[in-house]
Short mmCIF file of C-alpha atoms in Angstrom, two decimals:
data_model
loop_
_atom_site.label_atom_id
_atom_site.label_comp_id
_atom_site.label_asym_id
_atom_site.label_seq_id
_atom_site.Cartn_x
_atom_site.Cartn_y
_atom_site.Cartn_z
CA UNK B 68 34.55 -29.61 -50.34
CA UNK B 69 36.10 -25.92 -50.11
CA UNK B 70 38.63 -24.97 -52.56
CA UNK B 71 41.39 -22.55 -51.27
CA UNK B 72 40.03 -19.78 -53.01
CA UNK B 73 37.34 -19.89 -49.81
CA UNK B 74 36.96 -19.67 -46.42
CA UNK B 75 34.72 -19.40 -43.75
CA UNK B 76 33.14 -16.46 -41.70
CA UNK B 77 30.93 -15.14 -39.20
CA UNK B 78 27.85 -14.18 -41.38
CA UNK B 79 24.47 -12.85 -40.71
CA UNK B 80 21.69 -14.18 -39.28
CA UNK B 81 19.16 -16.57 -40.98
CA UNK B 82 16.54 -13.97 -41.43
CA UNK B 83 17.28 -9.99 -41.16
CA UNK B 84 16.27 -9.17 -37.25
CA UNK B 85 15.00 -12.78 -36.50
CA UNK B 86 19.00 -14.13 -34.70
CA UNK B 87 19.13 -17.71 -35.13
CA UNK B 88 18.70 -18.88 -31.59
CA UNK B 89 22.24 -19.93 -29.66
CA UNK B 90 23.84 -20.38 -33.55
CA UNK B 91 26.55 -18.43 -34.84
CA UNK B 92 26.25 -18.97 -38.72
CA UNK B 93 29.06 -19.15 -41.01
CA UNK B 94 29.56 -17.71 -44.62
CA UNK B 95 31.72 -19.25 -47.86
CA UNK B 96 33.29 -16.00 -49.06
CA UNK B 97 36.30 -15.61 -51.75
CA UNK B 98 39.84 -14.71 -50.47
CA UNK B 99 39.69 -11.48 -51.20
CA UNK B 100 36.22 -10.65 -49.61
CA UNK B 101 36.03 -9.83 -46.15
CA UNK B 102 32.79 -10.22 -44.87
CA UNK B 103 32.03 -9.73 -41.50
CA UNK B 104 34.22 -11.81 -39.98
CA UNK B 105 36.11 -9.40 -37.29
CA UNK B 106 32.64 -7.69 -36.51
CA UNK B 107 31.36 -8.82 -32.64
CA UNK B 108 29.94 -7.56 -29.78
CA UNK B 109 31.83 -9.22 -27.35
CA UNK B 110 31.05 -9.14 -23.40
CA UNK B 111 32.96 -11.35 -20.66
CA UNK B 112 31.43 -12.23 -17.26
CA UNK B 113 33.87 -12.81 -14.69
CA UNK B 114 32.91 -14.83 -11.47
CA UNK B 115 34.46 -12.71 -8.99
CA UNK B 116 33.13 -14.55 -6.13
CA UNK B 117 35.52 -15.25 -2.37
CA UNK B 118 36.72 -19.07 -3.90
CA UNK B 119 38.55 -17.38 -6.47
CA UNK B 120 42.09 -16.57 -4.60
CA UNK B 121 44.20 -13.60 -5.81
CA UNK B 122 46.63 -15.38 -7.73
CA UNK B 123 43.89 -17.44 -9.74
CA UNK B 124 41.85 -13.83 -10.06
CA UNK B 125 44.90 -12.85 -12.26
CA UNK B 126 45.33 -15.87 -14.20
CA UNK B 127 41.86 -15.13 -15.35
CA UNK B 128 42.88 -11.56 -16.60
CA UNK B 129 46.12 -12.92 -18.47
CA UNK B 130 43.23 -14.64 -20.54
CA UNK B 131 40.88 -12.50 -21.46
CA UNK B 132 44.72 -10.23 -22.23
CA UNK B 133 45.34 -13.17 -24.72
CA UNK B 134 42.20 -13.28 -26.23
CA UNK B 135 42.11 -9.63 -26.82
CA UNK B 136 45.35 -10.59 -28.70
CA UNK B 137 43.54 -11.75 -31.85
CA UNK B 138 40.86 -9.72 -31.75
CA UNK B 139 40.54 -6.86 -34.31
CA UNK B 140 39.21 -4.18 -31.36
CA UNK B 141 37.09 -0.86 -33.02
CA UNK B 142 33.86 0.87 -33.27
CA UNK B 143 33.57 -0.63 -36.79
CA UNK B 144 34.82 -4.13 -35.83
CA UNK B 145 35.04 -5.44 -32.25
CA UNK B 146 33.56 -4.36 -29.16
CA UNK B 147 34.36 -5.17 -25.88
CA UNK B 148 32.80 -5.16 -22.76
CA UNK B 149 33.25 -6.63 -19.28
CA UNK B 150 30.89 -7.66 -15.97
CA UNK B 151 32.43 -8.94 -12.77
CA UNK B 152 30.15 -10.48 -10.41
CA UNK B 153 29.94 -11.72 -6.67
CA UNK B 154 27.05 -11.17 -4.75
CA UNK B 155 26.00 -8.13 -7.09
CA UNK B 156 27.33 -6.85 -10.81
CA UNK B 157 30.26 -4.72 -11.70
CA UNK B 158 29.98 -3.23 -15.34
CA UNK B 159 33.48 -2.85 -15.96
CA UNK B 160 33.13 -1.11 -18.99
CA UNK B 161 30.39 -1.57 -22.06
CA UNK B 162 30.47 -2.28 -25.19
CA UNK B 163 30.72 1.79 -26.22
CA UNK B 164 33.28 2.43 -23.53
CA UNK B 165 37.12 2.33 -25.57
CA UNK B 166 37.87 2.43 -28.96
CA UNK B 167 41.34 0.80 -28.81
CA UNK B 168 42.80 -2.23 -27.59
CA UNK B 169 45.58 -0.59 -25.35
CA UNK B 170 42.85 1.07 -23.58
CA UNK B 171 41.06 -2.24 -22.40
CA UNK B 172 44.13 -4.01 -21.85
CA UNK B 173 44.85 -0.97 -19.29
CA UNK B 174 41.38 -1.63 -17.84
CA UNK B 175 41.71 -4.77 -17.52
CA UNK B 176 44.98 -4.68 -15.53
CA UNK B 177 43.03 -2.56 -12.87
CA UNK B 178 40.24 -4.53 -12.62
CA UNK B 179 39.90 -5.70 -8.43
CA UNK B 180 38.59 -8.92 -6.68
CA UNK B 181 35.27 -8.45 -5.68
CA UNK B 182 35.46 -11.47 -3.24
CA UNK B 183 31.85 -12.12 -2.44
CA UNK B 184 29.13 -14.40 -3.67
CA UNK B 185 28.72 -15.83 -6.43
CA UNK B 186 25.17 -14.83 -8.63
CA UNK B 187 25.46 -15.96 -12.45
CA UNK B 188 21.96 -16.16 -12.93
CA UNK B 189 21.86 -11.78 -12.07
CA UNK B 190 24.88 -11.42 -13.77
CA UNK B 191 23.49 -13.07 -17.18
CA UNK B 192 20.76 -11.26 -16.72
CA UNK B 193 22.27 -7.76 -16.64
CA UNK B 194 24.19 -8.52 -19.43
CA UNK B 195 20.73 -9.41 -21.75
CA UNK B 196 19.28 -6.24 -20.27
CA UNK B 197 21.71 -3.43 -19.99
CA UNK B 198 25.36 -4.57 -21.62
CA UNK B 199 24.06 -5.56 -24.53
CA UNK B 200 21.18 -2.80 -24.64
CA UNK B 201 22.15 -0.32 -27.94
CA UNK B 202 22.35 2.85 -25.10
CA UNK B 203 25.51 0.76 -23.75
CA UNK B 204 27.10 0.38 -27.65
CA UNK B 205 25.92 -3.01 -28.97
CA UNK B 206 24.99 -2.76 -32.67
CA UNK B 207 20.82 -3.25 -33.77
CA UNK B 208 19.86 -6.68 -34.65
CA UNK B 209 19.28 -5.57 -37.79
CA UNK B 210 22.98 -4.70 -38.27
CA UNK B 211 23.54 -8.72 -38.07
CA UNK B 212 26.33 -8.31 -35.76
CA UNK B 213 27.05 -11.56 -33.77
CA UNK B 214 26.55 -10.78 -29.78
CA UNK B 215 28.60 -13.26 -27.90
CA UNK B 216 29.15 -14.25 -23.65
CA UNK B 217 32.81 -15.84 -22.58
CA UNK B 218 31.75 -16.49 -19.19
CA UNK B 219 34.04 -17.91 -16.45
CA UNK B 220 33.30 -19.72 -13.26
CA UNK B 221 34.37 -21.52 -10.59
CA UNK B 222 31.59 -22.29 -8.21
CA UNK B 223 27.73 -23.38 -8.11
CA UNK B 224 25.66 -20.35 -8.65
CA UNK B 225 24.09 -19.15 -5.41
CA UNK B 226 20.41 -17.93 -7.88
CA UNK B 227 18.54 -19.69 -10.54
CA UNK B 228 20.60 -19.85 -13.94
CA UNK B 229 19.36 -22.38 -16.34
CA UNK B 230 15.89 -20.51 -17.11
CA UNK B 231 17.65 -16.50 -17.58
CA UNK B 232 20.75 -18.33 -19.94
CA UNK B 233 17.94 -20.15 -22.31
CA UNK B 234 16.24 -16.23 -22.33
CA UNK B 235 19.58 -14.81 -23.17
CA UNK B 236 20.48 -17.71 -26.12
CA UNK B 237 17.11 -17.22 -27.51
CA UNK B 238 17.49 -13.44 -28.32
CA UNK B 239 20.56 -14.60 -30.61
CA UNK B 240 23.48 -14.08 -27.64
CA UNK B 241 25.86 -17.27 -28.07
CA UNK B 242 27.19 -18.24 -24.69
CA UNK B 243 30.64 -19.90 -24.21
CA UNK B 244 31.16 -21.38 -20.68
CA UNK B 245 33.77 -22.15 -19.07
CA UNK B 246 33.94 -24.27 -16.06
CA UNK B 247 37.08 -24.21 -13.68
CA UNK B 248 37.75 -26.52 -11.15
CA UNK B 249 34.81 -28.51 -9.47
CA UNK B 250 32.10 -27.09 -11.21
CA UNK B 251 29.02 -28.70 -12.32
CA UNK B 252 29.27 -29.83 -15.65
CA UNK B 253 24.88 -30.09 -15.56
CA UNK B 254 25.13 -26.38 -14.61
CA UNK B 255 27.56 -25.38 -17.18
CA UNK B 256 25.36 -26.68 -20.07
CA UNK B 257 22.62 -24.78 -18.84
CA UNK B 258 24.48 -22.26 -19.30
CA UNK B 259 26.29 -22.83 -22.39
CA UNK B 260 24.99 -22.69 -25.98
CA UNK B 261 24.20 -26.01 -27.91
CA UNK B 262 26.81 -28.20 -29.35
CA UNK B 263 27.86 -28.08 -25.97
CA UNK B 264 30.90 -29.68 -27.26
CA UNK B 265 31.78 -26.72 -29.14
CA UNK B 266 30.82 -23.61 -26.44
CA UNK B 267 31.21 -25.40 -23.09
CA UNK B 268 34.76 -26.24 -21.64
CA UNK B 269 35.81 -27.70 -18.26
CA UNK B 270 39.70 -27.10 -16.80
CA UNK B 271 40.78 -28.70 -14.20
CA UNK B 272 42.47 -25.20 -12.11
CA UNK B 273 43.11 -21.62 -13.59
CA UNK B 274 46.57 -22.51 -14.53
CA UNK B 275 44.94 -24.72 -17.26
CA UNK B 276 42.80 -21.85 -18.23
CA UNK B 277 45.53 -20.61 -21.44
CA UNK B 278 44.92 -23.81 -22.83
CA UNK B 279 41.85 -22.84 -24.36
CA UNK B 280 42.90 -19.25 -25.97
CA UNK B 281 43.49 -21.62 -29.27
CA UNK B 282 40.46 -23.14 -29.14
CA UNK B 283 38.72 -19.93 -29.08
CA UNK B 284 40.71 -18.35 -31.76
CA UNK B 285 39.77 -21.34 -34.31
CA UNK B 286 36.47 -20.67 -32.80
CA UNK B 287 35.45 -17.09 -33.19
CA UNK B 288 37.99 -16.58 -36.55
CA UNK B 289 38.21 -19.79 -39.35
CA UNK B 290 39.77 -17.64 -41.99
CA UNK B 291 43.13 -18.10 -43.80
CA UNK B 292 45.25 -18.87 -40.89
CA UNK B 293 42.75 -22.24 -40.77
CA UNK B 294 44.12 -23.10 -44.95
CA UNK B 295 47.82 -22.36 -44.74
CA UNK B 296 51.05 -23.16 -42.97
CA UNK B 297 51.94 -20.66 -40.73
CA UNK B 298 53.69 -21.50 -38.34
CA UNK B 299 53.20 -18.98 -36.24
CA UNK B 300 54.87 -20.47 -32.38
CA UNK B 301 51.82 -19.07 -30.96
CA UNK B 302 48.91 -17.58 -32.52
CA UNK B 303 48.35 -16.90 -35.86
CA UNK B 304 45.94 -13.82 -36.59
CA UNK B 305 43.81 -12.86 -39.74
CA UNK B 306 44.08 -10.26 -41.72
CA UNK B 307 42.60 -9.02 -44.78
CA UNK B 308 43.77 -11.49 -47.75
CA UNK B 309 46.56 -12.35 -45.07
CA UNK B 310 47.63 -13.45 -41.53
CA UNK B 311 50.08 -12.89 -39.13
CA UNK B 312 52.03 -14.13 -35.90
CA UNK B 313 51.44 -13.27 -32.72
CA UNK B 314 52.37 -14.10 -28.89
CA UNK B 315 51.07 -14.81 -25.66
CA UNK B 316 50.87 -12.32 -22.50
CA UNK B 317 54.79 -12.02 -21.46
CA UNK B 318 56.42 -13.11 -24.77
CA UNK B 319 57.94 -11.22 -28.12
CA UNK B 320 58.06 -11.35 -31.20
CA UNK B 321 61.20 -12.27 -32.99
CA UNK B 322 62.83 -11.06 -36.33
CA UNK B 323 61.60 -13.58 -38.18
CA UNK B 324 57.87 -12.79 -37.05
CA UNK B 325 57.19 -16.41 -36.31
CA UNK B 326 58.88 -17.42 -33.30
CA UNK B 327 58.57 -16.10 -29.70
CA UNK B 328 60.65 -15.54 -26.73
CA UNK B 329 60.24 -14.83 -23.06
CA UNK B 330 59.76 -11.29 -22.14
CA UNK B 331 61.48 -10.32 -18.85
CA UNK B 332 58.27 -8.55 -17.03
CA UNK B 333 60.18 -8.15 -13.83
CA UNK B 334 62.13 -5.69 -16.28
CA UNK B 335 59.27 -4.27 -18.57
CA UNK B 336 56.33 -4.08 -16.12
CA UNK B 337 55.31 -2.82 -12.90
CA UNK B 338 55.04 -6.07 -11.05
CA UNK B 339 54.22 -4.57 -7.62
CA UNK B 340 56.17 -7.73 -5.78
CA UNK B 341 57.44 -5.97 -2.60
CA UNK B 342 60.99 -7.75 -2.37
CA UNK B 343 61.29 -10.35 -5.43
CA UNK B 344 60.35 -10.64 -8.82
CA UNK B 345 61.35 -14.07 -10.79
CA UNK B 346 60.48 -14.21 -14.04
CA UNK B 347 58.46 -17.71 -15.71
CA UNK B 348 57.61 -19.01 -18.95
CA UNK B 349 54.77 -16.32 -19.69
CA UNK B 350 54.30 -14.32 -16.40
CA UNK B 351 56.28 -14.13 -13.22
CA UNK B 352 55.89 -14.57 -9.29
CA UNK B 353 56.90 -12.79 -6.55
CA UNK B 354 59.11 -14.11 -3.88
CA UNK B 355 60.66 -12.70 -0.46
CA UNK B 356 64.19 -12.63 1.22
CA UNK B 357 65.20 -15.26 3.66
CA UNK B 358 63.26 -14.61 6.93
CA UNK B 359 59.91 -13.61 5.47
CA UNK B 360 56.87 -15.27 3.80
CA UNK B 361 54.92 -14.40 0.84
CA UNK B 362 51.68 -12.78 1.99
CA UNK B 363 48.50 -14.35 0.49
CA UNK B 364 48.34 -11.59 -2.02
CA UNK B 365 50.50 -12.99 -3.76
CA UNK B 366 52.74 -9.82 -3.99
CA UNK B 367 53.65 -8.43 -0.18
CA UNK B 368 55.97 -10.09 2.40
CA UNK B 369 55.44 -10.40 5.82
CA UNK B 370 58.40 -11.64 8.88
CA UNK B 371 58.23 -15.36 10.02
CA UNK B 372 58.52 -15.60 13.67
CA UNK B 373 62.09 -17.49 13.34
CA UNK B 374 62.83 -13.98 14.41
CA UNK B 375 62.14 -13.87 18.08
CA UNK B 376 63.23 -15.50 20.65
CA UNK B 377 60.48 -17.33 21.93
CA UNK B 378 60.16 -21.25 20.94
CA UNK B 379 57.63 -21.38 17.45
CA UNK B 380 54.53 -23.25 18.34
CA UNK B 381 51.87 -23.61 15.91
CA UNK B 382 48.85 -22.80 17.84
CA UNK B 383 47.30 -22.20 14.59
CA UNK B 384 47.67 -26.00 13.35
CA UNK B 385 44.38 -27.16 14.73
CA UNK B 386 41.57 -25.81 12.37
CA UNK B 387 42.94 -22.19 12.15
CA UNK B 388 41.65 -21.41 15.37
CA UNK B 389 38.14 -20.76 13.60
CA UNK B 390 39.97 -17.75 11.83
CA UNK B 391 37.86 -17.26 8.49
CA UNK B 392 40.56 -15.51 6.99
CA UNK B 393 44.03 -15.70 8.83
CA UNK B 394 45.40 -16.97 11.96
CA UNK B 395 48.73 -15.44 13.57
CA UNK B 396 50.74 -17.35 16.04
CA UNK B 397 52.11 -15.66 18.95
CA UNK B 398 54.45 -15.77 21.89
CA UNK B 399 51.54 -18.05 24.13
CA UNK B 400 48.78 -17.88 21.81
CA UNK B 401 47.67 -16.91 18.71
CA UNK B 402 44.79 -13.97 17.16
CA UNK B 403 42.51 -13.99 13.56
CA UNK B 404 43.49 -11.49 11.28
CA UNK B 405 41.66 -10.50 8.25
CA UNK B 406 43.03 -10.13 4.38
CA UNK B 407 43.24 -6.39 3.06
CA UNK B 408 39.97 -5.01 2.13
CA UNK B 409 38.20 -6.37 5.70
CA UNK B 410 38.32 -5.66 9.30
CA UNK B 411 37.55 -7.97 12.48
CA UNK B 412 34.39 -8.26 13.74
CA UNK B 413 33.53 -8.29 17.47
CA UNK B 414 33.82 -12.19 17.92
CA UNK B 415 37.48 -11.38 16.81
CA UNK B 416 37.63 -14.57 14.09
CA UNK B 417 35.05 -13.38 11.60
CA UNK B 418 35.94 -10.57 8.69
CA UNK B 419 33.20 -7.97 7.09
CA UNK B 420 34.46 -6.06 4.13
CA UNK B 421 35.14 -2.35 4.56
CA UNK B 422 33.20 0.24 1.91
CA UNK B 423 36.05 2.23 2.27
CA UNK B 424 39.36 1.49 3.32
CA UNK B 425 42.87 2.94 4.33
CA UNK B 426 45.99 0.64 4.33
CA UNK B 427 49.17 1.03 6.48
CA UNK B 428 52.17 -1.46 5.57
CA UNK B 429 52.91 -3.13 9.01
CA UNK B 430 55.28 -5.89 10.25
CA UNK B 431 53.06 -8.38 10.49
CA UNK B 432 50.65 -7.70 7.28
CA UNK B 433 48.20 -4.69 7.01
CA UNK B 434 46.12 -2.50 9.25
CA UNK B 435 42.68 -1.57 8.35
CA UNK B 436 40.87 1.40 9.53
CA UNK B 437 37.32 2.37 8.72
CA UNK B 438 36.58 5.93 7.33
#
């Protein structure tokens, strides 16, 4: 049994350049030794495929926000990187990109929906060959600096996965996976690493997706905020010797560095809602005035057709019409109309997306022109 002059942290590998395969090992240090328990390489993989909608996209970017919360981000300590993927692989930034937490949370902000397919096998793979390559910043093996994959999906992968995951977990890269939705729990411990108990989750929707941020703090950090009472409302973070609180995404600290209260972002932050911004516990949504209806963006507003003076029939009630994206009623019929980002193809209910695209704000929605 532990006395409370120790704790537990991340410590090297079993042999110096030989990574325990799919382990992260843990060290009994004194109090007032601090190891190597903040230093990771850190890279998330983001499914960025068409089933995740807009709204769900950014409900997976107020996580990886909280994690970054109690994670102690420098050259020295933590690194960060990111991947999207779809059909192909977006290296949002490496390992060696930013030195400071403000500057990922910025880049994480402006990350955009890639809305196509959905490879995870290609996407693991880039990450074992490139993101964590030393030319992109991670540390040598020999440093003994745990390399770690948060990856998050929604859907069946579209390539082979189990075979390039076992490759990655072999070289020493822990994987935690995390399923939302209907995903295949079979596939998501082919992904994750072994006790699949402890690195692969399942949530029922993104909305759930916050739940876990705890679990991963206890996870990646066991140190003092693990032996005492803090009672911290939200997350407790380690220090050196110490701890302190901290809260979620859209929340403050109080005076008494403990408790937290709601943050008005409609106040503090450029929402980008185009009429209404309402405030929640954590986050807000946008909302329109009386006569309009929130585009599926989540953030424009578009006119409901109680304003003209023709009778409102539905014509788009029976199977959208075969719209893949949207169908518009009007006066005697109705027309498919395609989300921002796409344009119509010649059988007029089918959308390709544009390489390059210009945006004009119109009545009904957007206009998209090719360059």
């Amino acid at each position: 049994m532990l006395s409370r002059s120790q704790r537990v942290y991340p410590g090297p590998w079993e042999a110096r350049g030989m990574p325990r395969r799919g382990k992260l090992l843990f060290l009994f240090c004194p109090l007032e030794n601090t190891c190597n328990r903040k230093r990771l390489d850190l890279v998330f993989i983001i499914d960025s495929s068409r089933s995740v909608r807009p709204y769900d996209f950014e409900k997976v970017k107020e996580f990886i926000l909280t994690i970054l919360q109690f994670l102690d981000i420098s050259p020295d300590a933590t690194r960060v990187g990111l991947i999207q993927y779809g059909s192909t692989v977006k290296h949002e930034f490496s390992l060696k990109t930013f030195r400071r937490k403000q500057e990922i949370e910025r880049a994480v902000r402006r990350m955009m929906h890639l809305a196509t397919g959905t490879m995870t096998g290609l996407a693991i793979q880039y990450a074992v060959n490139i993101a964590f390559s030393e030319s992109e910043g991670a540390r040598p093996l020999s440093q003994n600096v745990p390399r770690i994959i948060m990856i998050v999906t929604d859907g069946r992968p579209q390539d082979p996965v189990a075979e390039i995951a076992a490759k990655a977990r072999n070289s020493g890269i822990l994987i935690f996976a995390i399923g939302v939705g209907r995903v295949d729990m079979n596939t998501l411990k082919s992904i994750g690493s072994e006790p699949h108990e402890e690195h692969v989750f399942l949530v029922a929707n993104f909305s759930q997706i916050e739940t876990l941020t705890s679990a991963f703090q206890t996870k990646l950090f066991p140190h003092m905020c693990s032996i005492v009472e803090h009672r911290c409302d939200h997350f407790c973070i380690n220090t050196p010797g110490s701890y302190e609180c901290r809260c979620k995404q859209g929340y403050i600290l109080n005076a008494d560095q403990k408790t937290c209260s709601t943050q008005d972002l409609c106040a503090v932050e450029k929402h980008a809602c185009e009429q209404i911004c309402v405030n929640t516990p954590g986050s807000y949504v946008c909302q329109c005035y009386e006569g309009y209806e929130l585009d599926a963006n989540g953030k424009n507003c578009i006119g409901e057709y109680e304003f003209s003076c023709f009778p409102v029939v539905d014509y788009c009630a029976v199977d959208n019409q075969g719209c893949q994206h949207e169908c518009v009623n009007t006066e005697d019929s109705y027309y498919c109309r395609c989300y921002p980002g796409f344009i119509l193809n010649p059988d007029k209910r089918t959308c390709r997306i544009l390489s390059k695209v210009s945006f004009y704000q119109s009545w009904g929605g957007y206009k998209a022109e090719e360059n």
